[in-house]
Coordinates of C-alpha atoms and ligand atoms in Angstrom, one line a residue:
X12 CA -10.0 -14.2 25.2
X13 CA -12.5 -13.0 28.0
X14 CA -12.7 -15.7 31.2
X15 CA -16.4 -16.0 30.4
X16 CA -15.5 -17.2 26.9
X17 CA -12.5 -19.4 28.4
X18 CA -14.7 -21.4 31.1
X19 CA -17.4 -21.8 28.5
X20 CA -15.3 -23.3 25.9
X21 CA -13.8 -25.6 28.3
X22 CA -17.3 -27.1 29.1
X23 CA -18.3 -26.7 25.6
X24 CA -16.1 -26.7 22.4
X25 CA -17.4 -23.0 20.4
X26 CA -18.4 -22.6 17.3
X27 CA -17.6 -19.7 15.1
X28 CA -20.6 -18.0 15.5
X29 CA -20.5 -18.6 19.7
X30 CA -16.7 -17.7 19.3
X31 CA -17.6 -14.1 17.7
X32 CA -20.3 -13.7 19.8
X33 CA -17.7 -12.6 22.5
X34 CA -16.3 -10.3 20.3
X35 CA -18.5 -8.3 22.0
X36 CA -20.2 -9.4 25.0
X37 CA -19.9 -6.5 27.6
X38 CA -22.9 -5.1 28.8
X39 CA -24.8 -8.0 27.3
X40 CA -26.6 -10.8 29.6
X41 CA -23.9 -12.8 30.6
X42 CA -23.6 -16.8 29.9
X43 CA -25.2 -18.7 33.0
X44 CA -25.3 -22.4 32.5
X45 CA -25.8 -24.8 36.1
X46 CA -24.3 -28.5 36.5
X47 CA -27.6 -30.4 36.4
X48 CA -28.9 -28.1 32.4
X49 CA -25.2 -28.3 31.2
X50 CA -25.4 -31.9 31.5
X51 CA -28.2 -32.5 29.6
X52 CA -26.2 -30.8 26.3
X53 CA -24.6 -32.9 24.1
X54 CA -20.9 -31.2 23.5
X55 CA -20.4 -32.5 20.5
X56 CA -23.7 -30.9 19.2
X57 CA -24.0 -27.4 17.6
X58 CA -27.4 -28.0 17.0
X59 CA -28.2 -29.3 20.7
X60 CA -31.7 -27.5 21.2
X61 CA -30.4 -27.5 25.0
X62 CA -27.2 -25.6 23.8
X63 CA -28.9 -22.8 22.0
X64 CA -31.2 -21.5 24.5
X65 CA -28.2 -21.0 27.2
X66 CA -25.3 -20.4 24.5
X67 CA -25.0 -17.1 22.7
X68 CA -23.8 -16.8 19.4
X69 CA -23.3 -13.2 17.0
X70 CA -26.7 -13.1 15.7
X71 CA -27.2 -11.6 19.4
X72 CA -25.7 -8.5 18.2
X73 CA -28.1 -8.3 15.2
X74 CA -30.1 -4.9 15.8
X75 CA -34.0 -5.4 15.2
X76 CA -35.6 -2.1 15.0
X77 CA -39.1 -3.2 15.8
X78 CA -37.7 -4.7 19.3
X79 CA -36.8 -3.1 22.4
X80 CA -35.8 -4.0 26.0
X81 CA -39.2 -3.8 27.3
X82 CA -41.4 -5.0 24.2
X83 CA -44.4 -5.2 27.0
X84 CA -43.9 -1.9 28.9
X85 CA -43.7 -3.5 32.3
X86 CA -42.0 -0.2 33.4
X87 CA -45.1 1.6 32.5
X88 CA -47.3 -0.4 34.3
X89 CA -45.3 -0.4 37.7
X90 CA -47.6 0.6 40.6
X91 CA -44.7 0.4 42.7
X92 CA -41.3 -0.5 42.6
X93 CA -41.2 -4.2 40.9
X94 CA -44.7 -4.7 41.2
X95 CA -46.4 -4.6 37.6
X96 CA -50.2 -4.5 37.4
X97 CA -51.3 -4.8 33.9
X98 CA -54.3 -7.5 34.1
X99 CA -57.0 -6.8 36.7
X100 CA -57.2 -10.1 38.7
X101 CA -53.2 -10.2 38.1
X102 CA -50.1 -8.3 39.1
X103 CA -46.4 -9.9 38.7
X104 CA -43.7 -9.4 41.5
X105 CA -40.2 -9.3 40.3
X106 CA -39.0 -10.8 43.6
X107 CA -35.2 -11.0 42.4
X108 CA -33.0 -9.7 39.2
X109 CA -30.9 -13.3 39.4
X110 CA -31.8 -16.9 37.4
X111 CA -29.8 -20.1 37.8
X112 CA -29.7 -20.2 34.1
X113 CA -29.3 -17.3 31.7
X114 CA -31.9 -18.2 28.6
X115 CA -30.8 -16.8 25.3
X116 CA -34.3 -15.9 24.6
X117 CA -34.8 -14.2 28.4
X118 CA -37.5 -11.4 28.1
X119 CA -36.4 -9.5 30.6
X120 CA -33.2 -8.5 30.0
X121 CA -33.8 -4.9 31.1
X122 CA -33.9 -6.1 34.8
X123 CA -32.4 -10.1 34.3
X124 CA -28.7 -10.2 36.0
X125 CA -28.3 -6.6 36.5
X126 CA -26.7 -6.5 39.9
X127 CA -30.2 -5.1 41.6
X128 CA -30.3 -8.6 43.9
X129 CA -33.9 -9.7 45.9
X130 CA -36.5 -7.1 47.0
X131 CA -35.4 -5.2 49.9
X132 CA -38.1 -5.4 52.7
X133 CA -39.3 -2.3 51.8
X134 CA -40.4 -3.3 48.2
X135 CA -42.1 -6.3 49.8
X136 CA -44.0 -3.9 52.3
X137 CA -45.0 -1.4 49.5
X138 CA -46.1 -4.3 46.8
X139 CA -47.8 -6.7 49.9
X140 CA -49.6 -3.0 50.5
X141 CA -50.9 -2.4 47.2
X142 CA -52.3 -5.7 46.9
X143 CA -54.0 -5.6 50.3
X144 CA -55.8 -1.8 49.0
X145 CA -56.7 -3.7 45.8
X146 CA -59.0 -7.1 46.3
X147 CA -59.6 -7.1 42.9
X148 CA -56.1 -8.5 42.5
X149 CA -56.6 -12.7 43.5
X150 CA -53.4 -14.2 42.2
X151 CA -49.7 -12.5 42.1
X152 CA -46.8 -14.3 40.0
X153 CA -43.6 -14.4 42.0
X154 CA -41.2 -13.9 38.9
X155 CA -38.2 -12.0 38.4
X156 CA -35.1 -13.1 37.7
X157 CA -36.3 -16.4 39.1
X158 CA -38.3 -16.8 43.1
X159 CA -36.1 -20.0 43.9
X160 CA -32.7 -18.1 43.6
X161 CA -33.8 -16.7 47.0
X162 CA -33.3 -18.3 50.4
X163 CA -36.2 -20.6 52.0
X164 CA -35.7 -17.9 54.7
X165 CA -36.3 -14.7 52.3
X166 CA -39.0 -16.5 50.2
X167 CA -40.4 -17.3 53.1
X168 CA -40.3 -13.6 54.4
X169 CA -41.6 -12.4 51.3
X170 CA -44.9 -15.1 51.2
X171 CA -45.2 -14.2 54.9
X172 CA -45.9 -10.5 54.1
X173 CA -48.1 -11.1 51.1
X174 CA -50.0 -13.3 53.2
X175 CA -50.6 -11.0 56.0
X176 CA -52.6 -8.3 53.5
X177 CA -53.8 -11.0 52.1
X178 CA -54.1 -14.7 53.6
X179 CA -56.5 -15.8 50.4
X180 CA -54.0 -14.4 47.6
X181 CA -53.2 -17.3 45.2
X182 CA -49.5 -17.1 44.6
X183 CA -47.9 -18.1 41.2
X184 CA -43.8 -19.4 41.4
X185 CA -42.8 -18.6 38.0
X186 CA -39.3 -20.6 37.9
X187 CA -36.6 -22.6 35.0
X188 CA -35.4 -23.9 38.7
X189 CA -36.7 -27.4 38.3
X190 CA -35.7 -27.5 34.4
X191 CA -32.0 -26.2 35.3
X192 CA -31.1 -26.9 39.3
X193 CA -34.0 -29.7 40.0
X194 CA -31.4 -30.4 43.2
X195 CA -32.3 -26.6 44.7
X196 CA -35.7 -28.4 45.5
X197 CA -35.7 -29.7 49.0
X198 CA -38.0 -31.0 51.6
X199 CA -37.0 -28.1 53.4
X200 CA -38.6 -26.0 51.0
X201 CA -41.5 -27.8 50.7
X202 CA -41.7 -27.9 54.6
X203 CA -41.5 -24.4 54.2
X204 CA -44.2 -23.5 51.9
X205 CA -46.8 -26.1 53.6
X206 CA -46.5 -23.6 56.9
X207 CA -48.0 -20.8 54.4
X208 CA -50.7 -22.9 53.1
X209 CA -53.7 -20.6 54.1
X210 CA -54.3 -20.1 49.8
X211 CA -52.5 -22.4 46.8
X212 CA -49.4 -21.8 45.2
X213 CA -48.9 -23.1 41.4
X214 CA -45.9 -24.0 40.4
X215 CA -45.4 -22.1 36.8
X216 CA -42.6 -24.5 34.7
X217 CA -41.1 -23.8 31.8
X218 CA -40.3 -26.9 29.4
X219 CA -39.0 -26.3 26.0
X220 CA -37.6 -29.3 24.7
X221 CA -38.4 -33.3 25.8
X222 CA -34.8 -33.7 26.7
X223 CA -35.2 -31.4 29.4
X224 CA -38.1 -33.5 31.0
X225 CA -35.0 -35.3 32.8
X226 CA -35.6 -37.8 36.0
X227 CA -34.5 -34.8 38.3
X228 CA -36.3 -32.4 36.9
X229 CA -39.5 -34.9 37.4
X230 CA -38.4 -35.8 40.6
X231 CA -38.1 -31.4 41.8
X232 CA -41.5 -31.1 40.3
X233 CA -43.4 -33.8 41.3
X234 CA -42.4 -32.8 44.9
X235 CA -44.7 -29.8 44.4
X236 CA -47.7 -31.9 43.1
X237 CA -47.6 -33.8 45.9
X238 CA -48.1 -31.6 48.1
X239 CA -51.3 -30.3 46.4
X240 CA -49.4 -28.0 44.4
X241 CA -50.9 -28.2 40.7
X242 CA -47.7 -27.8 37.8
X243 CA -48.6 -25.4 34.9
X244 CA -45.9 -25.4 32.0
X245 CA -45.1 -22.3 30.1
X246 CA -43.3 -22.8 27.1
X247 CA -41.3 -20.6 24.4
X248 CA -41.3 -21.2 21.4
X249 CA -38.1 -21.1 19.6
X250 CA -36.5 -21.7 16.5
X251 CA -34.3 -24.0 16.2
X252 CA -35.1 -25.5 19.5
X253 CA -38.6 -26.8 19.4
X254 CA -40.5 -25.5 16.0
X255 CA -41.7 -28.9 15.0
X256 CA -44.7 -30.4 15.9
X257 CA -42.9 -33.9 16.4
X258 CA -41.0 -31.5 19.2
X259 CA -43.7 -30.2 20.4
X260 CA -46.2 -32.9 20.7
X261 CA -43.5 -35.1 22.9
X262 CA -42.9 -32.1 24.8
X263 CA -46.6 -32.2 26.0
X264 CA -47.4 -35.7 25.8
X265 CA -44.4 -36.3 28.6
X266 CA -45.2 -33.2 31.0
X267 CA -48.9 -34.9 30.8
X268 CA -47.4 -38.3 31.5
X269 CA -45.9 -36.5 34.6
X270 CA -49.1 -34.9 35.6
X271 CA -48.0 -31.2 34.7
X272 CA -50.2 -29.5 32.5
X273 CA -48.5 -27.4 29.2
X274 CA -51.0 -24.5 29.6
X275 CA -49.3 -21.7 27.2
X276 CA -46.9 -21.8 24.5
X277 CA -45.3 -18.3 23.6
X278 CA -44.2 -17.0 20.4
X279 CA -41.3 -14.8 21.0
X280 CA -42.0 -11.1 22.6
X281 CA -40.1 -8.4 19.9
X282 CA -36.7 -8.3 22.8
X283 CA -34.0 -7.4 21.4
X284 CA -31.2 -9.6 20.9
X285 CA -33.6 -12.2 20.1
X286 CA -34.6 -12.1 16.2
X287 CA -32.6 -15.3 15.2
X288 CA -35.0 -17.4 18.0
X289 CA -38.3 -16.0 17.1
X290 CA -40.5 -17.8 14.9
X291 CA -42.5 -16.5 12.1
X292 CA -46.4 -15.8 13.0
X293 CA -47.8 -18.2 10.0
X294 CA -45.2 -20.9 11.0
X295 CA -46.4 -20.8 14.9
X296 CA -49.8 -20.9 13.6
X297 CA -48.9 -24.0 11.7
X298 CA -47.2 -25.5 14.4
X299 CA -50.2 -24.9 16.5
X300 CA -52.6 -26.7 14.2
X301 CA -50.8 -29.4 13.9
X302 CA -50.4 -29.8 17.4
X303 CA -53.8 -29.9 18.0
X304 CA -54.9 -32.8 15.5
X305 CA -52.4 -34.9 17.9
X306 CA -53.3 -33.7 21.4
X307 CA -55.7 -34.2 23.7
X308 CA -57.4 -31.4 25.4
X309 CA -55.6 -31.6 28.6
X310 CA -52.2 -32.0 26.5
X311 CA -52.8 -29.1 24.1
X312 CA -51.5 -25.4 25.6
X313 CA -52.7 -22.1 24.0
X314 CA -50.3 -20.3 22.1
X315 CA -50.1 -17.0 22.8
X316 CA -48.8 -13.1 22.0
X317 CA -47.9 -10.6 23.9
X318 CA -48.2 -7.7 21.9
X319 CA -45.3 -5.2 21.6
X320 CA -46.1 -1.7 23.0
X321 CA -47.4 -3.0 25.6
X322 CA -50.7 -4.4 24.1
X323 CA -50.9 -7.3 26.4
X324 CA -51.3 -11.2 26.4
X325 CA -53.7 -12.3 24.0
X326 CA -54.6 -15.9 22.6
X327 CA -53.5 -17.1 19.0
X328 CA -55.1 -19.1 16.7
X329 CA -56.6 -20.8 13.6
X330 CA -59.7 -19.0 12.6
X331 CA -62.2 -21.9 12.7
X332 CA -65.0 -19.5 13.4
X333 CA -65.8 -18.3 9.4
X334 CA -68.8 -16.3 11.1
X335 CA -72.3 -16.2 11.0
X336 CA -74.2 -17.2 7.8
X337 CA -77.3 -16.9 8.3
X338 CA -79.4 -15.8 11.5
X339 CA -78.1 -18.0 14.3
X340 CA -76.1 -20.4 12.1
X341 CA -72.6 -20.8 12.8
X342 CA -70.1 -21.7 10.2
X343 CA -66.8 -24.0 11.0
X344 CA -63.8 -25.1 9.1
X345 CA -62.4 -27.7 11.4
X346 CA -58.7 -28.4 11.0
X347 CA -59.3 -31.1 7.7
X348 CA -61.1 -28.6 5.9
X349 CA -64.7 -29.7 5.9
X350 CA -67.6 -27.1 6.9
X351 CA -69.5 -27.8 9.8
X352 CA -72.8 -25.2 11.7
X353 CA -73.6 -25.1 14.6
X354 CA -76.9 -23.8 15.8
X355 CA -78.2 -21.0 18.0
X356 CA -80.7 -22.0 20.2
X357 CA -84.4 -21.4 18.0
X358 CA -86.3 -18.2 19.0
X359 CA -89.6 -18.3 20.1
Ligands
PLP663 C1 -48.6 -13.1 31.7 C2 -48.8 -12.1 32.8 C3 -49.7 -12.3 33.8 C4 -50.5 -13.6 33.9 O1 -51.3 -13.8 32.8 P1 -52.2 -15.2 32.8 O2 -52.9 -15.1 31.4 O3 -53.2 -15.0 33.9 O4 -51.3 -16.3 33.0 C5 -49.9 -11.3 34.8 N1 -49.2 -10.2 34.7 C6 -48.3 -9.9 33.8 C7 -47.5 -8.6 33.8 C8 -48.0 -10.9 32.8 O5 -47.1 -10.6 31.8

């Protein structure tokens, strides 16, 4: 028995399927599960939603032939080293390779836990330069690996040279921190990012089940929001975890309740290793319908793609729209399945 497999099963009593998973586990993203998220999994569980996002099990060594390690060909749109432009207004910084928690479904496991550690300065210098030459370029997501597994002093290093190409950049933390390690948010921190303050940061969440919406993790975001900072959630969707729309309506209705709006909800990139969490296209669709006869506007996220071969982020939904019927009249299904038009404006 490996020590990884050892110190897991003494937190958490294995399955089979967990149990073979370390059959053969080298080379594979290792097992990552902090205090504050193990705590929130009920041991006794082998269904725990919590417990399959963070525990493995075999069906990670299923081979899926349409999915690769880099499904949306961030390599290929690199402009420098761990920089990734691929929308205009956009690029994505991969400030470190480490996360406090190592998701089952992680999309990155090319880069996730490989050893590479934070950005050296010169990355920083050669991304923060890029930007500056590029004002095109508004907001940049601080992602990795996961921004808040760096030091206030390094984060705050990093933001400073952003900032001095580029004092009006908007600046994106994409982080699990306040789901997993809510106590890694400090007033220090806070105090830290309030001295940068010359453009907003958004805090980018990511919720995937109601019971991680715990009192800490409230408390680590709300911090944020009260300083100005506005809280966008980013979900996964997974199977197994959250593919009901009881789940998934909850899910919103509390993050709204805590003034963080859901804002997308992902159906799984083709990664491999992570076929047996990906749900099918007609079910998500489903899923998304339902959702929105029960949300509100403000509660209701868009589900979203992000096309394998690098074909980019793109929206998903119902086809409402049948098309146009007659010149300037637009046809409807609405989600009950009556017909409504609507009306181009006449023509004089
Ligand atoms: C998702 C993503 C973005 C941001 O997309 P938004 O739709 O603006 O949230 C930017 N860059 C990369 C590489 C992305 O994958």
């Amino acid at each position: 028995m490996s020590s990884e497999q050892e110190r897991l099963a003494r937190r958490f009593p294995l399955t089979a399927d967990e149990e073979a998973y370390f059959s053969d586990a080298q080379g594979r993203l290792s097992v990552k599960i902090p205090e504050h998220y193990g705590s929130l999994i009920d041991p006794k569980d082998p269904s725990d939603p919590l417990r399959r996002q963070v525990i493995p099990t075999v069906a990670e060594h299923q081979e899926d032939e349409r999915a690769s390690f880099d499904p949306l060909e961030e390599e290929r749109y690199s402009v420098t080293d761990r920089l990734i432009h691929r929308y205009s207004s956009t690029a994505a910084f991969l400030t470190t390779d480490r996360c406090v928690v190592h998701c089952r479904h992680c999309f990155r496991r090319r880069f996730t836990a490989t050893d590479q550690g934070p950005a050296t300065k010169e990355q920083i210098a050669a991304a923060a330069s890029y930007i500056g030459a590029h004002p095109q370029i508004t907001e940049v997501l601080f992602t990795g690996g996961d921004v808040l597994t760096l030091t206030d002093d390094a984060l705050e290093a990093m933001i400073a040279t952003f900032r001095s190409r580029r004092p009006d950049l908007v600046i994106r933390l994409c982080t699990r921190v306040p789901v997993a390690s809510p106590e890694r948010i400090t007033e220090a921190l806070l105090a830290m990012l309030k001295r940068h303050d010359t453009a907003p940061f958004y805090l980018m969440t990511q919720f995937n089940h109601p019971t991680e919406v715990s009192p800490a993790a409230i408390g680590a975001v709300g911090r944020f929001i009260d300083q100005g900072i506005v809280a966008l959630n980013q979900s996964v969707l997974l199977q197994g975890v959250n593919d009901e729309v009881k789940t998934l309506v909850q899910l919103c209705k509390i993050l709204v309740q805590h003034r963080i709006k859901p804002y997308y909800l992902f159906v799984g990139d083709l990664v491999q290793s992570t076929a047996h969490l990906r749900v099918p296209l007609r079910r998500s669709l489903a899923l998304e319908e339902g959702m929105r006869q029960q949300l509100s506007g403000i509660a209701m996220p868009t589900l979203a793609v992000d096309l394998p071969h690098g074909g980019g982020k793109l929206p998903v939904n119902s086809v409402y729209l049948q098309g146009e019927v007659g010149p300037g009249v637009w046809r409807f299904a609405t989600f009950d399945g009556s017909q409504y038009d609507y009306y181009d404006p006449p023509t004089r």
